[in-house]
Short mmCIF file of C-alpha atoms in Angstrom, two decimals:
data_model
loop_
_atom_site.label_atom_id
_atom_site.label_comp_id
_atom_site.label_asym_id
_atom_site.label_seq_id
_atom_site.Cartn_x
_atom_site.Cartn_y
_atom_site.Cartn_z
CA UNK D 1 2.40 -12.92 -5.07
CA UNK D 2 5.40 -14.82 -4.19
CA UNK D 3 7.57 -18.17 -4.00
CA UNK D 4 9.39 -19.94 -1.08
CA UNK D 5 12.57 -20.93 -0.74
CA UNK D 6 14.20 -23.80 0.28
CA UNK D 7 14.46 -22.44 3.70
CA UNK D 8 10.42 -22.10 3.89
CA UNK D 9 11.00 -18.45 3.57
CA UNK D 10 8.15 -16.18 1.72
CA UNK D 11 10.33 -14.21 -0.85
CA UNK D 12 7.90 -11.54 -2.60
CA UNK D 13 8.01 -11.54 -6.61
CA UNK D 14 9.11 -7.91 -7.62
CA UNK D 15 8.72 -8.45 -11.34
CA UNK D 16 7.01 -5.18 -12.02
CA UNK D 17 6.27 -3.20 -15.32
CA UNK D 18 8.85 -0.64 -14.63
CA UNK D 19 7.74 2.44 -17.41
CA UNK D 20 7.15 5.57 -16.20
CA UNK D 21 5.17 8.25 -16.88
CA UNK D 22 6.95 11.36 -16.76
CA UNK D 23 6.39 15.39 -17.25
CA UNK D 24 8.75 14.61 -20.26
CA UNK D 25 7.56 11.77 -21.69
CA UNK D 26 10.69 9.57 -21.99
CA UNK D 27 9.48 6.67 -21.68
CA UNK D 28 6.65 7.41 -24.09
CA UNK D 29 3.97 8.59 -21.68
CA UNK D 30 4.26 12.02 -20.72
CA UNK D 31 1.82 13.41 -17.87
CA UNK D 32 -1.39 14.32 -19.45
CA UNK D 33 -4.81 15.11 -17.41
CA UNK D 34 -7.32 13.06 -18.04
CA UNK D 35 -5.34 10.63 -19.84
CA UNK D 36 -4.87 7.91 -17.67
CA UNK D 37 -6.63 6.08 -14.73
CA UNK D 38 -5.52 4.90 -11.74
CA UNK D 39 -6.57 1.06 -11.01
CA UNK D 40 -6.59 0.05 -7.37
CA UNK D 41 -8.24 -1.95 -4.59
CA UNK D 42 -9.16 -0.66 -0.76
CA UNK D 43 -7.68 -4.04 0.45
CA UNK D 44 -4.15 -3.83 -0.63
CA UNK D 45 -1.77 -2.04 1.18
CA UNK D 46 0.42 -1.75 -1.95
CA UNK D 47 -2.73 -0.03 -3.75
CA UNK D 48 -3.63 2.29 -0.87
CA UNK D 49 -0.72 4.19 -1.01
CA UNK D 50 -1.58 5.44 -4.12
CA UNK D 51 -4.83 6.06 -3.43
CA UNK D 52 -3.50 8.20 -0.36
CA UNK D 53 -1.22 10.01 -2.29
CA UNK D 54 -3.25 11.31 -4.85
CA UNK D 55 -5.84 12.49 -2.46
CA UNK D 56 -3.26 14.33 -0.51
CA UNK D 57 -2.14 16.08 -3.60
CA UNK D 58 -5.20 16.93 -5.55
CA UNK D 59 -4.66 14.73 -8.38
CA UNK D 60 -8.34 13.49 -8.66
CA UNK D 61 -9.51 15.91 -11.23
CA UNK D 62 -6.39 14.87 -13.73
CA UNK D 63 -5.95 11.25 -12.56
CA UNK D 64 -9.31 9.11 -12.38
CA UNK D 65 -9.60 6.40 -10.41
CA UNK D 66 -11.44 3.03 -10.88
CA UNK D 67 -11.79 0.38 -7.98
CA UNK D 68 -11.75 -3.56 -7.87
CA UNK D 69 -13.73 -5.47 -5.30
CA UNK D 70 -12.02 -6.85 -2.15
CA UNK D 71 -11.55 -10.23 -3.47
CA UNK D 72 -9.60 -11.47 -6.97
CA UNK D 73 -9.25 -15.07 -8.16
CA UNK D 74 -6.21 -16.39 -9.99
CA UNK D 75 -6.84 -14.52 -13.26
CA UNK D 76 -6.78 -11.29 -11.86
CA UNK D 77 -8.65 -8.58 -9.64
CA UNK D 78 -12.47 -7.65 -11.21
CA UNK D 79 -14.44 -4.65 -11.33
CA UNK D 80 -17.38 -5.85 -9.73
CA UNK D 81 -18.18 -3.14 -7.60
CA UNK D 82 -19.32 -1.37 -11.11
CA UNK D 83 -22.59 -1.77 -12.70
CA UNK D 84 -22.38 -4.69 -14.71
CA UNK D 85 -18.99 -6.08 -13.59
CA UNK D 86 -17.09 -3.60 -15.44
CA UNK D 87 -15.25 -0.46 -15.29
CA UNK D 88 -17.17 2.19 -16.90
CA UNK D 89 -14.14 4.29 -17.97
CA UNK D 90 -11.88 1.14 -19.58
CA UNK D 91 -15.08 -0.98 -20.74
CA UNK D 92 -13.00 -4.37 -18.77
CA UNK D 93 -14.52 -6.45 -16.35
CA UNK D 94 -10.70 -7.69 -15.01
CA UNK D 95 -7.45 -5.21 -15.09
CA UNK D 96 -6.15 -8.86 -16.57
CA UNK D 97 -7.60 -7.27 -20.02
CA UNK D 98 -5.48 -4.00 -19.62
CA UNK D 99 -2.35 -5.97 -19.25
CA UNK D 100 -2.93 -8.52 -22.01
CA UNK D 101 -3.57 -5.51 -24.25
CA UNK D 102 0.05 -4.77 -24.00
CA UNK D 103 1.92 -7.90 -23.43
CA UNK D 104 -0.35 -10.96 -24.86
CA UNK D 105 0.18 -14.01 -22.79
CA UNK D 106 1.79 -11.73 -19.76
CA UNK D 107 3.18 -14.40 -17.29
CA UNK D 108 4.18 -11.91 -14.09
CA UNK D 109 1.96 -10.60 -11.34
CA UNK D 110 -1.17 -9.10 -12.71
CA UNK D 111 -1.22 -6.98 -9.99
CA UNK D 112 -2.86 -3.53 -8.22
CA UNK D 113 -2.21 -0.55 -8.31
CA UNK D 114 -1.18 0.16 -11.72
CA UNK D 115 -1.64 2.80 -14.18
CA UNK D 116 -4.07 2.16 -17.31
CA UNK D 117 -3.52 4.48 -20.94
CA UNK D 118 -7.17 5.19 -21.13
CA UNK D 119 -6.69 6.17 -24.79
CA UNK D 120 -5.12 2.43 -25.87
CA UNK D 121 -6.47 0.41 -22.73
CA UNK D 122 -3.34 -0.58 -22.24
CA UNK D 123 -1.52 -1.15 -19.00
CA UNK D 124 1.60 1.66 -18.52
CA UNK D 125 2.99 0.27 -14.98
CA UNK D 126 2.64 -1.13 -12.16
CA UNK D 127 5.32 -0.54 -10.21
CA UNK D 128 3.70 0.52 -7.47
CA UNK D 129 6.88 2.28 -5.25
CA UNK D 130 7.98 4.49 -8.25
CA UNK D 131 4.15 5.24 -8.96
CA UNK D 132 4.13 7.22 -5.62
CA UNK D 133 6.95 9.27 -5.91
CA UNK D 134 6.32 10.04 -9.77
CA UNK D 135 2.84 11.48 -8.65
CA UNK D 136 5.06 13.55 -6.10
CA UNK D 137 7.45 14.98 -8.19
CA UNK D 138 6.35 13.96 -12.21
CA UNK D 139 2.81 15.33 -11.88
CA UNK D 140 4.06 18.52 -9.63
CA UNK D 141 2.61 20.99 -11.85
CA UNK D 142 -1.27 19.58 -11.22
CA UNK D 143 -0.95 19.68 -7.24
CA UNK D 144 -3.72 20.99 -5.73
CA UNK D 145 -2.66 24.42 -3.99
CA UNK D 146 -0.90 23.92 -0.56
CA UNK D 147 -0.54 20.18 -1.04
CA UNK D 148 2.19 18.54 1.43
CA UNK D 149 5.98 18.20 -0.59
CA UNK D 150 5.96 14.34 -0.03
CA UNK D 151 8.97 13.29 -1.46
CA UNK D 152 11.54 17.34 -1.15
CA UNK D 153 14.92 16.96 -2.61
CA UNK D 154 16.54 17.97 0.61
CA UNK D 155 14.87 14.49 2.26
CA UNK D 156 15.01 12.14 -0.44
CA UNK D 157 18.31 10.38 0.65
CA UNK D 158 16.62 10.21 4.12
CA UNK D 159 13.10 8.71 3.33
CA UNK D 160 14.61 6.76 0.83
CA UNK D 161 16.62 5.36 4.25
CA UNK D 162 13.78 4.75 5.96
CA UNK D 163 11.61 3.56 3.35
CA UNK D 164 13.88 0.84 2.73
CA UNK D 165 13.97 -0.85 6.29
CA UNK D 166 10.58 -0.24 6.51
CA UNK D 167 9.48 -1.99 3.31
CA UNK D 168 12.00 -5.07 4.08
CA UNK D 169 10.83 -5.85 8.03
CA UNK D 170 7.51 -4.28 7.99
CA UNK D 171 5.69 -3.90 4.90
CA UNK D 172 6.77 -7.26 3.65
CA UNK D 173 7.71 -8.65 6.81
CA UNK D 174 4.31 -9.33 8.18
CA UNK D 175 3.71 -11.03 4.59
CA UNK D 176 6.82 -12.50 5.48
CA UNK D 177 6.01 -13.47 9.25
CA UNK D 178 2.24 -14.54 7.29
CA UNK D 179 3.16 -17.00 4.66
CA UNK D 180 6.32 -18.76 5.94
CA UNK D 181 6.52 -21.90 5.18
CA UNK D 182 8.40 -23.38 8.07
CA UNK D 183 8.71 -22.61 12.08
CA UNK D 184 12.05 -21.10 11.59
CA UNK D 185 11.09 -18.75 8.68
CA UNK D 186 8.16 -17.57 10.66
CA UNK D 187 10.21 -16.82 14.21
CA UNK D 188 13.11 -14.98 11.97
CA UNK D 189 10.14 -12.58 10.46
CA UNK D 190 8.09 -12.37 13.26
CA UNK D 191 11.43 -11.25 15.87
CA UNK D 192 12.16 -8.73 13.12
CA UNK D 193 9.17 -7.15 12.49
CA UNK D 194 8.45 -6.94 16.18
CA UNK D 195 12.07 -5.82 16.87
CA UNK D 196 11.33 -3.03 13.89
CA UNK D 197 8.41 -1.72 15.27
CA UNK D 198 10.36 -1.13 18.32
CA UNK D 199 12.82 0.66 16.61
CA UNK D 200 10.45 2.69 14.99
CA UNK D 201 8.54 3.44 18.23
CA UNK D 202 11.59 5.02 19.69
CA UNK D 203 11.75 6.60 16.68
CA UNK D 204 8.04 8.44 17.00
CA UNK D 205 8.70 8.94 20.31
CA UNK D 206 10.20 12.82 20.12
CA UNK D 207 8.84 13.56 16.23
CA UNK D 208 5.09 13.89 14.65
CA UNK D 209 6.73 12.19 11.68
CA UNK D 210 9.05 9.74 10.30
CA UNK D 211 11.60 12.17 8.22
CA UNK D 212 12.04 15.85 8.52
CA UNK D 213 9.58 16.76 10.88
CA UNK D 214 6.62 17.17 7.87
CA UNK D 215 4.68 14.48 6.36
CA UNK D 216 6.22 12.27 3.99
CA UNK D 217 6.14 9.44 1.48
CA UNK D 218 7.49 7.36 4.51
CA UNK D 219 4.61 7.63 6.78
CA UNK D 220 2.03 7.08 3.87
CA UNK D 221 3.99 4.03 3.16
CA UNK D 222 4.09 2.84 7.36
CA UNK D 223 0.62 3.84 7.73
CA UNK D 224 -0.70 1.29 5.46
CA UNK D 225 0.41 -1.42 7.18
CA UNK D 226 -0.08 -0.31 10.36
CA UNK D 227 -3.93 0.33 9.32
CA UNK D 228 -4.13 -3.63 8.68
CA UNK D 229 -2.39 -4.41 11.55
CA UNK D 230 -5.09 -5.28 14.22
CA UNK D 231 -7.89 -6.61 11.78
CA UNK D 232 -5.97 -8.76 9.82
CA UNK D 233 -1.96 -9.12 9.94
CA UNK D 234 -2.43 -9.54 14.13
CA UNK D 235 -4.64 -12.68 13.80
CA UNK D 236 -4.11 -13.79 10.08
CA UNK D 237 -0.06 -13.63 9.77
CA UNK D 238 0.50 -14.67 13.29
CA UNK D 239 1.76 -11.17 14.25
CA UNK D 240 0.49 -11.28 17.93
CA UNK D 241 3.38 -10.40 19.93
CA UNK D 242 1.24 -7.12 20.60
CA UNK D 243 -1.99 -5.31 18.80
CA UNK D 244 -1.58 -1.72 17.61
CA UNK D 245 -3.33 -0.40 20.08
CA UNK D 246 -0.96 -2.33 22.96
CA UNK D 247 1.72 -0.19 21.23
CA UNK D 248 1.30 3.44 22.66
CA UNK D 249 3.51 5.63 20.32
CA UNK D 250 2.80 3.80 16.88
CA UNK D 251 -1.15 3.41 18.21
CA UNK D 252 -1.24 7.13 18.77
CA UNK D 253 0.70 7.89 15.40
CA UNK D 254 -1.11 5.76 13.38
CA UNK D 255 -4.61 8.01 14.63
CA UNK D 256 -2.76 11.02 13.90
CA UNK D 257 -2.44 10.17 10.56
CA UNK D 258 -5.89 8.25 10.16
CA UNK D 259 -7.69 11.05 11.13
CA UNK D 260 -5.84 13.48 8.50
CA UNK D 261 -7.92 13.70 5.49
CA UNK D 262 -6.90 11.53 2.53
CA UNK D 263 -5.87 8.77 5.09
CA UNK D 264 -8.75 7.20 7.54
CA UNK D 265 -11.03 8.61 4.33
CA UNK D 266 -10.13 6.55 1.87
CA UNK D 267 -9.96 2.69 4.23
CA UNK D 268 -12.45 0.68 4.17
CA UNK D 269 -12.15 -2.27 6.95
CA UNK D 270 -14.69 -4.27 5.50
CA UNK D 271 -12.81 -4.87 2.10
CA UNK D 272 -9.70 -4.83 4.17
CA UNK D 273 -10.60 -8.03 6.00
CA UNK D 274 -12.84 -9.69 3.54
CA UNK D 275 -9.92 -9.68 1.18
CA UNK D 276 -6.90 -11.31 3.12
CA UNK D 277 -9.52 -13.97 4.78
CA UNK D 278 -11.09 -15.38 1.97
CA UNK D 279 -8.58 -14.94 -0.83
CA UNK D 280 -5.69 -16.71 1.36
CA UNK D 281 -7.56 -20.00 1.83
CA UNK D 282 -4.37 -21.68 1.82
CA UNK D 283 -4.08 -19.87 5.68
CA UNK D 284 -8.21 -19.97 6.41
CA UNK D 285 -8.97 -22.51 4.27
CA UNK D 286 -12.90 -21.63 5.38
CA UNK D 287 -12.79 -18.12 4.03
CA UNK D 288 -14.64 -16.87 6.98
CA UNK D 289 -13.98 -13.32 8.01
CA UNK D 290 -14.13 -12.69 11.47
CA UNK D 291 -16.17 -9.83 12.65
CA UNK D 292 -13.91 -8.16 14.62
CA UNK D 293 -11.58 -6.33 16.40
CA UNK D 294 -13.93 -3.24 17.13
CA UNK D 295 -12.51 -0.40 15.33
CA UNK D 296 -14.23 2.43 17.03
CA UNK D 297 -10.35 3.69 18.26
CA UNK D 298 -9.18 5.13 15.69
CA UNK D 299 -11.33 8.43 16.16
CA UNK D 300 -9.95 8.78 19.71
CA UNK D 301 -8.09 11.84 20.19
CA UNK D 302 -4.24 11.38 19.58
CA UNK D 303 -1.40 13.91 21.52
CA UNK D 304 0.67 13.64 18.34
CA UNK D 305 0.24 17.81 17.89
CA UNK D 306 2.15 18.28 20.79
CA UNK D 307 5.42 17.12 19.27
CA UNK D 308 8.00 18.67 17.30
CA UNK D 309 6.84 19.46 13.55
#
């Protein structure tokens, strides 16, 4: 996942296979239906973006979609939600088998989501930030009809803004705040991330949404966290200054969007917590998973609809 440096601080490895697949094909993979699969896991935030985004546009008919369990060892994340351990479409019990296919002895982050070439079983990408907007804008021509313009031309420069301090202090910054290694690295993370959510707050205070008053790539990519928040980042990576739901305006945002479909739809809690407290044993080094926070609050109504859209 990461390395430390000197200064105890948790510095994310962003090695990532960086080929694209494109409606042209330039990298050598043009967009085909049926030709690829999606690989992901409900527990990662990283993953559940792209699971978000292709329900919101319709892509499950062209893109397919296989799912590894909540918990991974070092070798990789397994497919043993699926009969038999293994992935009926691909024929692999780990997505380590999909990489190795197409760079023997890979040494970086076998890591979810990425993209699989059904046809070779070969891994295309995994580069999970351009995977997003490539479904937005590469696979345009297999949206479902009236599907929301995630990433528009006219407020690319913007989300790409917000994206950016949003991926730096809170996406990674609870990871950040999580796995420091010393008191200072932790109190540097935790005052931004807390000082960020403030920010955005304010933010949320006059607008439904992040960017451009529609729904964008930016709140898919906020909402993740924010979904984790309470059941596992609160607790887990010491982020306890408040709880989600102690934080009116990104408590009643993060509803609005929950209870959207193709958000609250596709979380599951249970793999959500079961993931980040047993696989980071060198945090809760007893792997129990703690049965709460009660989660009935996120069906609450929410006054987001009453804001400027």
């Amino acid at each position: 996942m990461g390395a430390y440096r000197s200064t105890g601080e948790f510095q994310r490895d962003q090695r990532y296979i960086t080929t694209r697949i494109t409606a042209d094909g330039r990298d050598g993979y043009p967009v085909e239906p049926g030709r690829y699969r999606l690989v992901v896991s409900r527990a990662c935030p990283w993953a559940s973006r792209a699971i978000i985004v292709r329900e919101l546009l319709g892509l499950q008919d062209v893109l397919s979609m296989g799912v590894c369990g909540p918990t991974h060892d070092q070798r990789s994340w397994t497919f043993d939600l699926d009969p038999g351990g293994r992935d009926p479409v691909l024929g692999i019990e780990r997505i380590q088998d999909a990489y190795f296919a197409r760079f023997p002895g890979y040494e970086r982050g076998i890591t979810v989501p990425c993209v699989v070439d059904v046809t070779t079983g070969q891994v295309v990408t995994n580069d999970y930030a351009q995977l997003t907007l490539d479904l937005s804008t590469e696979w345009a021509q297999y949206h479902r009809p009236g599907a929301p313009q995630l990433y528009p031309e006219h407020l690319r420069a913007e989300i790409d803004e917000v994206n950016d301090v949003v991926f730096r202090d809170v996406n990674n910054g609870v990871y950040r705040a999580g796995f420091a290694g010393t008191q200072e690295a932790y109190s540097a993370a935790y005052e931004r991330l807390f000082a960020r959510l403030d920010w955005l707050s304010q933010r949320l205070s006059t607008r439904r949404y992040l960017v451009g008053g529609q729904l964008t790539e930016a709140d898919v990519r906020l909402f993740t966290t924010l979904v984790r928040f309470d059941a596992v980042y609160h607790g887990h990576f010491k982020c306890n200054r408040h709880k989600l739901t102690e934080l009116p305006v990104l408590w009643d945002y993060a509803r609005d969007l929950f209870q959207t479909p193709g958000f609250g739809d596709t979380v599951n809690f249970e793999h959500i917590k079961r993931h980040y407290y047993e696989v980071h044993r060198d945090i809760n080094p007893s792997g129990v998973v703690p049965l709460g926070p009660d989660l009935s609050g996120w069906d609450l109504p929410h006054t987001r609809a009453d804001l400027p859209s």
